[in-house]
PDB file of C-alpha atoms in Angstrom:
ATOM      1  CA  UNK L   1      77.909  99.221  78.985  1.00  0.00           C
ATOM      2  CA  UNK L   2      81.162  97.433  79.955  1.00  0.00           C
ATOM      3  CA  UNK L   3      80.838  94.668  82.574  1.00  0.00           C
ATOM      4  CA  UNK L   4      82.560  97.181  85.437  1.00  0.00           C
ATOM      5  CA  UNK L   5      79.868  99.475  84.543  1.00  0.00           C
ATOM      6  CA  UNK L   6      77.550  96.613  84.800  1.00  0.00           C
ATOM      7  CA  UNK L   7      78.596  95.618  88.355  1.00  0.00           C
ATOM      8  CA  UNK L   8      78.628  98.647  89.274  1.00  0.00           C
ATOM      9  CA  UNK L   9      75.135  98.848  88.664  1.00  0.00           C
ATOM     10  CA  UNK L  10      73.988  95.721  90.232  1.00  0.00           C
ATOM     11  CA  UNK L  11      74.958  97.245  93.576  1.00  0.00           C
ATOM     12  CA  UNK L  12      73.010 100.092  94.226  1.00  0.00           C
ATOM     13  CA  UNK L  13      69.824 101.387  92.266  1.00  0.00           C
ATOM     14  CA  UNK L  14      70.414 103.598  89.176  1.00  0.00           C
ATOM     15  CA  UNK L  15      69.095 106.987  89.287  1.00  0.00           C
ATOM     16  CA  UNK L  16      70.784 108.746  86.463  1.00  0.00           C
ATOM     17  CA  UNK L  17      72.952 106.118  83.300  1.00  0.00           C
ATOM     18  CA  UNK L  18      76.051 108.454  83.527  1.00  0.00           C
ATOM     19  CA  UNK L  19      79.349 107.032  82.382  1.00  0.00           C
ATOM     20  CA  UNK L  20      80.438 108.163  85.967  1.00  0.00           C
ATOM     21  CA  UNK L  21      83.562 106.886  86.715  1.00  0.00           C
ATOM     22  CA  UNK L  22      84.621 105.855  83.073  1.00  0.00           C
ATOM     23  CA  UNK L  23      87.034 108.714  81.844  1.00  0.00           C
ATOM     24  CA  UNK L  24      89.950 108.526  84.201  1.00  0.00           C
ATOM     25  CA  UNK L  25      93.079 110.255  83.027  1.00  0.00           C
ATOM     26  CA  UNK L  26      96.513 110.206  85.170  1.00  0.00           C
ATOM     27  CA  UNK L  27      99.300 111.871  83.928  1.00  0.00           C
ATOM     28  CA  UNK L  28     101.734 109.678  84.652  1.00  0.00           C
ATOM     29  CA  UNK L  29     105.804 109.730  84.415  1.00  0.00           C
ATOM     30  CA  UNK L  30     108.990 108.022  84.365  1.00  0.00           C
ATOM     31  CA  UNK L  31     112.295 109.106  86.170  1.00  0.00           C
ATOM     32  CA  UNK L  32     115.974 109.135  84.948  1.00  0.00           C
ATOM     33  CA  UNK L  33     118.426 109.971  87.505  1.00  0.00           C
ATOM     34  CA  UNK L  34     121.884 111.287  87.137  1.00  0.00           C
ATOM     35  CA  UNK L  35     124.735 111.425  89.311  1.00  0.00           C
ATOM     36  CA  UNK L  36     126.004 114.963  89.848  1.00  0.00           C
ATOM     37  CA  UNK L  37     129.773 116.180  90.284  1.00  0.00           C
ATOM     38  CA  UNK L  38     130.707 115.483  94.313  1.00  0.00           C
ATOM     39  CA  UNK L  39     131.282 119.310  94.096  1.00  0.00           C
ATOM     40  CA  UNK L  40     127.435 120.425  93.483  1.00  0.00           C
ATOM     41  CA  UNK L  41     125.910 120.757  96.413  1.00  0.00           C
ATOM     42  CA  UNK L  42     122.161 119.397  96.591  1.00  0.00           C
ATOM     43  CA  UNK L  43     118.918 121.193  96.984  1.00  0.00           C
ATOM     44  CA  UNK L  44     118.310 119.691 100.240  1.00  0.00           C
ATOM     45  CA  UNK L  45     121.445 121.240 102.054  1.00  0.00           C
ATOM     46  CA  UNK L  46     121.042 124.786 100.447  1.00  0.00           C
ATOM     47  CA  UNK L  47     117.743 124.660 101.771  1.00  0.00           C
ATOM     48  CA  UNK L  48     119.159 124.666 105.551  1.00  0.00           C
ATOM     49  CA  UNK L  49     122.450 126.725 104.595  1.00  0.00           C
ATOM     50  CA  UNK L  50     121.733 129.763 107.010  1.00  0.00           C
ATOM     51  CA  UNK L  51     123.076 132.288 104.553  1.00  0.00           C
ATOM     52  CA  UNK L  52     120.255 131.265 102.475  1.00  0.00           C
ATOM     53  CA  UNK L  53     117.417 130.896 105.098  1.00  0.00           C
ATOM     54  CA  UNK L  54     118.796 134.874 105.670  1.00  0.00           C
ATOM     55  CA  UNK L  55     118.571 135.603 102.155  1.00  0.00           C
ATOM     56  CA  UNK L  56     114.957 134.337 101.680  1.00  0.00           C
ATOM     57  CA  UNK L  57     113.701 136.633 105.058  1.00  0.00           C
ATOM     58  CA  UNK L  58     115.349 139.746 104.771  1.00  0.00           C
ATOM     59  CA  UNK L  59     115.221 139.762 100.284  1.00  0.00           C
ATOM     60  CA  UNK L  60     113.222 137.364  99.565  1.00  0.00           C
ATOM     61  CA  UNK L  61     115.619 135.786  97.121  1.00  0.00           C
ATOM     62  CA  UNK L  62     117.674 132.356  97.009  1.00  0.00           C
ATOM     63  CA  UNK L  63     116.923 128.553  96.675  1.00  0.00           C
ATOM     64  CA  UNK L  64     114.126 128.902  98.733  1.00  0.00           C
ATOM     65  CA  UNK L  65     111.985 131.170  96.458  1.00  0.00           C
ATOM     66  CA  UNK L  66     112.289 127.885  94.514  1.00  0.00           C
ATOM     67  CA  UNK L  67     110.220 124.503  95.152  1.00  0.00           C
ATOM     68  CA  UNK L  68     113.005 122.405  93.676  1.00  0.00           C
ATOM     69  CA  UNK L  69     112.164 122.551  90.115  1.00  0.00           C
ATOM     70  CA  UNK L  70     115.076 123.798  88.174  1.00  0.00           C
ATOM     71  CA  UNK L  71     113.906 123.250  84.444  1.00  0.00           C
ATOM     72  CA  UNK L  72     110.810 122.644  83.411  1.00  0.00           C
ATOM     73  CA  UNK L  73     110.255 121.925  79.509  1.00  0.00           C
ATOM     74  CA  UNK L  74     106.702 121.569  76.961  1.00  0.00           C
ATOM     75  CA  UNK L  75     107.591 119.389  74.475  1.00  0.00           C
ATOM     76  CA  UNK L  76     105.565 117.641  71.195  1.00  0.00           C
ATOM     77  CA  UNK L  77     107.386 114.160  70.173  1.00  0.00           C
ATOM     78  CA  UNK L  78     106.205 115.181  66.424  1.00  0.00           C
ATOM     79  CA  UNK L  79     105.223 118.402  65.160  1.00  0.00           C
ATOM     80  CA  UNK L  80     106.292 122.001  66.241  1.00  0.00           C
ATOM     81  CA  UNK L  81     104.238 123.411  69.460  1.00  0.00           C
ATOM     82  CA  UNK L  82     101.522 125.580  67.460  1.00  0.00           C
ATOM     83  CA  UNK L  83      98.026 127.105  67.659  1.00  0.00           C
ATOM     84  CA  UNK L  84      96.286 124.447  68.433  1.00  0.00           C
ATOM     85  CA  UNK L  85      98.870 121.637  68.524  1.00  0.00           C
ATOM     86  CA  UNK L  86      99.810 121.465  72.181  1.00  0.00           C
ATOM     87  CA  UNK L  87     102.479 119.690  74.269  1.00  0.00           C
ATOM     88  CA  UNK L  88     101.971 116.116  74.734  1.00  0.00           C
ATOM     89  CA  UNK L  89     104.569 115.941  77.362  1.00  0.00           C
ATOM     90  CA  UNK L  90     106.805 117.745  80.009  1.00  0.00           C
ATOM     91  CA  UNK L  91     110.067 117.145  81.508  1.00  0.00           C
ATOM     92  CA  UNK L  92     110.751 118.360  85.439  1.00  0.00           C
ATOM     93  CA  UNK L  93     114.332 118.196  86.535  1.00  0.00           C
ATOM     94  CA  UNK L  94     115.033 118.376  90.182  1.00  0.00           C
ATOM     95  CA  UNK L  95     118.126 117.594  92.376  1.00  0.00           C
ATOM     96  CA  UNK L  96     117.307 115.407  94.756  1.00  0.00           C
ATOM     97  CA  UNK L  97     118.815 112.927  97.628  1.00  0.00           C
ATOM     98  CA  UNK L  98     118.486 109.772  98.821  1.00  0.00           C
ATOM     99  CA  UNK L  99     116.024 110.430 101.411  1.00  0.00           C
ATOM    100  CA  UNK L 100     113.746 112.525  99.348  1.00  0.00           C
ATOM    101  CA  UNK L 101     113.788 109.900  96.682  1.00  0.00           C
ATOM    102  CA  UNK L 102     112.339 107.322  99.699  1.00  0.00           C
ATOM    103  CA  UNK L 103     109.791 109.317 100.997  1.00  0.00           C
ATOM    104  CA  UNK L 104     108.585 110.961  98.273  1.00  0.00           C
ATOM    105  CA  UNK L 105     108.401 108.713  94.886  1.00  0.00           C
ATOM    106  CA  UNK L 106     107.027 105.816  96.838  1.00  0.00           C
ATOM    107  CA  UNK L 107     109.346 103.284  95.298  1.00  0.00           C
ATOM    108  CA  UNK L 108     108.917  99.997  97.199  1.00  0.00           C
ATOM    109  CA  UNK L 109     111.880  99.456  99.131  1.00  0.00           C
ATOM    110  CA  UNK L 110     113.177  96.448  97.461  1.00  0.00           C
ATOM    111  CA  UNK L 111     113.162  98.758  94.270  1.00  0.00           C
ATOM    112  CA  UNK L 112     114.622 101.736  95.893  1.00  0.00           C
ATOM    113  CA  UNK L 113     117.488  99.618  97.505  1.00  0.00           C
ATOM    114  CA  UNK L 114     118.156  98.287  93.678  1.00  0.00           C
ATOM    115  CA  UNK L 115     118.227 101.681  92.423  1.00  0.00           C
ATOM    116  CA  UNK L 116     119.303 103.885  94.870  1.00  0.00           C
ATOM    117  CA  UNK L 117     121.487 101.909  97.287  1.00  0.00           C
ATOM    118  CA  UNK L 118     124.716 102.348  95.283  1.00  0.00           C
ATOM    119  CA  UNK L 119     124.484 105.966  94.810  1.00  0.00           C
ATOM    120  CA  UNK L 120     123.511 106.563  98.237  1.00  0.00           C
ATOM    121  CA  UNK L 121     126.468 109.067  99.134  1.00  0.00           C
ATOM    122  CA  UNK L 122     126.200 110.720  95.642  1.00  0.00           C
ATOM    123  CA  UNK L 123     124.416 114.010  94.481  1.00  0.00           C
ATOM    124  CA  UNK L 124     121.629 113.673  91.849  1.00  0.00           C
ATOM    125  CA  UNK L 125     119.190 114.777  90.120  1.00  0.00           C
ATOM    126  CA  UNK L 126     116.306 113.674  88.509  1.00  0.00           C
ATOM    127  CA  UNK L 127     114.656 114.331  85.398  1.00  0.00           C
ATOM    128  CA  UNK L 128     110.779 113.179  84.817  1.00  0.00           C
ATOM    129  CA  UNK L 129     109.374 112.519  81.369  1.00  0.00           C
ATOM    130  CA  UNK L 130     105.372 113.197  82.219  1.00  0.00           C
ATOM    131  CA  UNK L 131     102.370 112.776  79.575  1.00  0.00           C
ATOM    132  CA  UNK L 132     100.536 116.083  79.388  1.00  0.00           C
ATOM    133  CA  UNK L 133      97.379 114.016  77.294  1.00  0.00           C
ATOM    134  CA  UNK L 134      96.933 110.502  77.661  1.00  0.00           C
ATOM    135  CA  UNK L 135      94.733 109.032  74.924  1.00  0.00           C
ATOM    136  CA  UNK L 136      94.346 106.032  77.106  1.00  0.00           C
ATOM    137  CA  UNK L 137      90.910 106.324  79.747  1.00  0.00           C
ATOM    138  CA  UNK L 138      91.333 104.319  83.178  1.00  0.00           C
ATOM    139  CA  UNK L 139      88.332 103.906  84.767  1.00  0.00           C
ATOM    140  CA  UNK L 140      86.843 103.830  88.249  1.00  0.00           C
ATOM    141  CA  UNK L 141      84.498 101.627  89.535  1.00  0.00           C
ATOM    142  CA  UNK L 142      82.131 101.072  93.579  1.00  0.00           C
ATOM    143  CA  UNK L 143      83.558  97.634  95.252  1.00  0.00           C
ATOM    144  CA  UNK L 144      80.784  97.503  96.993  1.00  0.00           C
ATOM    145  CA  UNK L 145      77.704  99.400  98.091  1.00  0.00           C
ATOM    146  CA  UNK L 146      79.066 100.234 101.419  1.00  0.00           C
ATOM    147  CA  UNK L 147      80.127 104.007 100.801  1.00  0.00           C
ATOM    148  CA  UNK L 148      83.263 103.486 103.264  1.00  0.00           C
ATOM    149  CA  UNK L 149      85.016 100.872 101.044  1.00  0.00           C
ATOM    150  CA  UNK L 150      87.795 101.932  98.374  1.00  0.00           C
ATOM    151  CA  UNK L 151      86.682 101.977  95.340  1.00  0.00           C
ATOM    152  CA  UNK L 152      88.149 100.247  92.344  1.00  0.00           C
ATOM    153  CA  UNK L 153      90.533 101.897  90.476  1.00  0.00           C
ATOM    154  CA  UNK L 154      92.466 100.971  86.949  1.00  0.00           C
ATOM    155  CA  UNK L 155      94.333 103.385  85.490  1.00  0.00           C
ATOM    156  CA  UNK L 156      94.547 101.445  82.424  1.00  0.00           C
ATOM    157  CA  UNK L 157      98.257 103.089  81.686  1.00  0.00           C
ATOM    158  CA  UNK L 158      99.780 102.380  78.076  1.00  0.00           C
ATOM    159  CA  UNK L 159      96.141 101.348  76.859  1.00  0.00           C
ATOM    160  CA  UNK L 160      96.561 103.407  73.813  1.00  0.00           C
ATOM    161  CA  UNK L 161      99.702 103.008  72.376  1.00  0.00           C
ATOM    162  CA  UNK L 162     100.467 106.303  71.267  1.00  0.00           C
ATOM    163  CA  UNK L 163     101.126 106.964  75.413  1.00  0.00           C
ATOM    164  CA  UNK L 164     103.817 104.412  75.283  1.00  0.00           C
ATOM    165  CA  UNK L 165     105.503 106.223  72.652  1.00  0.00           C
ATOM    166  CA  UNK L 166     105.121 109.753  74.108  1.00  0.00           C
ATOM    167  CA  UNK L 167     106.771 108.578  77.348  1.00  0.00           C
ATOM    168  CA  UNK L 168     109.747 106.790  76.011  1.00  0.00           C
ATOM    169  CA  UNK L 169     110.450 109.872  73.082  1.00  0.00           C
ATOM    170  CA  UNK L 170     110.420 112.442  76.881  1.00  0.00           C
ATOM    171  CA  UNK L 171     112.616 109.628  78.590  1.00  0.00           C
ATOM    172  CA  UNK L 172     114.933 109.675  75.172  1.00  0.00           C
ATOM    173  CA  UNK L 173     115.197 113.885  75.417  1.00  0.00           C
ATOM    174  CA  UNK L 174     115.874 113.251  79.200  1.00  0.00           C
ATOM    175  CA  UNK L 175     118.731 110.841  78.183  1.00  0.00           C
ATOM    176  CA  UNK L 176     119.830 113.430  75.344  1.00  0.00           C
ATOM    177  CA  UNK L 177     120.041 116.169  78.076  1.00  0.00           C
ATOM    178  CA  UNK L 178     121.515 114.596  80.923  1.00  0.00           C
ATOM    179  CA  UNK L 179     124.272 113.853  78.151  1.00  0.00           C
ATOM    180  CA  UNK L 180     125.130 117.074  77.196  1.00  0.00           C
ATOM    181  CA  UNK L 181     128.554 118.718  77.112  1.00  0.00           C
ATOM    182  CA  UNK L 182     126.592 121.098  79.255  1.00  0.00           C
ATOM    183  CA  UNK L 183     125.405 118.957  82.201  1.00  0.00           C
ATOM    184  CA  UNK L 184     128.968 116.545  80.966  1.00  0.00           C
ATOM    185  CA  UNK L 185     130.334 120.260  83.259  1.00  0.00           C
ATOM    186  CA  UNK L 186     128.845 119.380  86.622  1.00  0.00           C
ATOM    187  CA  UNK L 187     128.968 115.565  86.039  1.00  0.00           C
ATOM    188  CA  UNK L 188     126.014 114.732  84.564  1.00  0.00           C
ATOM    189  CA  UNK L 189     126.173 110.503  84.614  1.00  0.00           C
ATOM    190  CA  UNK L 190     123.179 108.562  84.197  1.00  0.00           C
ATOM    191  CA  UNK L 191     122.810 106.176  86.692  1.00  0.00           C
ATOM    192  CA  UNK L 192     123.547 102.813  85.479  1.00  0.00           C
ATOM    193  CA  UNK L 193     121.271 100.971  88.076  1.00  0.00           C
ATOM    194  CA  UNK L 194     118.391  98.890  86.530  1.00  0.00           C
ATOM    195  CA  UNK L 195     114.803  98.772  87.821  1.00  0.00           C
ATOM    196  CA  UNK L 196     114.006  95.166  88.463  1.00  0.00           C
ATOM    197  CA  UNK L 197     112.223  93.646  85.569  1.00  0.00           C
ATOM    198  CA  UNK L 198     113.415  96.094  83.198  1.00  0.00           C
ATOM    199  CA  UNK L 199     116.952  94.443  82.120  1.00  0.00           C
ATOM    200  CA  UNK L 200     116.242  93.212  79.203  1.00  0.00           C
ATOM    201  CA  UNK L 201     115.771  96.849  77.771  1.00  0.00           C
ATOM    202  CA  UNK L 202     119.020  97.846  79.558  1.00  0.00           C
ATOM    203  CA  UNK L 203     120.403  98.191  75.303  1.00  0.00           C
ATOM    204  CA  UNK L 204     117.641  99.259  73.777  1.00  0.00           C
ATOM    205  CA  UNK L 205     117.331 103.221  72.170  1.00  0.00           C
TER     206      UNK L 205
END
């Protein structure tokens, strides 16, 4: 029994010894974000272009069959995808604009001003590196007995090691991608903005 478990259990009376609670798994991600060619126009403003809004009525067709997902990608860092071996992790990419990026990723301001403030008139898009099966197990636990309190939750991220390494080989293909002669075509450009705390990786592979 770990001592969360324990606590837990000094609260309220035990009717049932269930590891309730004590296998929680969040698939978390990481974001790149690439500057796009001035010319591209962002998902945001097709999604109010009234030649679109008329396509999507009358056929049923257009940007707005879409939810903003362009590519979506199952990927294994090691061994081919095969019966049995499935993807350990998926990468999104979605264009995206300022304001979506505030409301949506719940980046703390301070962060999203660090990130985001320079770029603020540019078109981007994103792409997200996401674990499809964390090893690591969070777990969550009763603050109190009083049913109306949050409970206590710890994700326990990068607990297992081999999560670490799943995220930063998806954040590497990201970086491989957004690099492309391909995407080089509609001005792919990583932005060169650094999350605050992370500089000292700025160089590393």
């Amino acid at each position: 029994m770990t001592t969360s478990m324990y606590a837990t259990y000094t609260l309220i009376p035990v009717i049932a010894d269930l590891p309730v609670g004590q296998n929680l798994q969040n698939h978390w991600a990481t974001i790149l974000t690439f500057e796009l060619a001035p010319n591209i126009k962002p998902f945001t403003e097709k999604q109010v272009d009234e030649s679109q809004i008329k396509n999507y009525i009358y056929y049923k067709k257009g940007v707005l069959t879409s939810p903003g997902l362009s590519v979506l990608a199952f990927l294994n860092r090691k061994e081919p995808i095969a019966a049995g071996n499935y993807p350990d992790h998926q990468l999104y990419f979605w264009e995206g604009a300022t304001d979506l990026a505030e409301h949506q990723l719940n980046i703390r301001p301070d962060y999203f001003e660090a990130i985001f403030g320079p770029y603020k008139d540019k078109h981007f898009y994103f792409c997200l590196s996401q674990i499809l099966r964390p090893k690591g197990r969070g777990e969550v636990t009763l603050r109190s007995a009083d049913p109306y309190d949050p409970p206590v939750i710890d994700p326990k991220y990068f607990s297992h090691p081999d999560d670490l390494e799943v995220i930063v080989e998806g954040m590497k293909k990201c970086k491989e991608i957004g690099e492309s002669e391909a995407m080089k075509k509609i001005g792919s450009k990583i932005f060169t903005t650094v999350y605050p705390g992370c500089e000292r990786f700025v160089d590393d592979d």
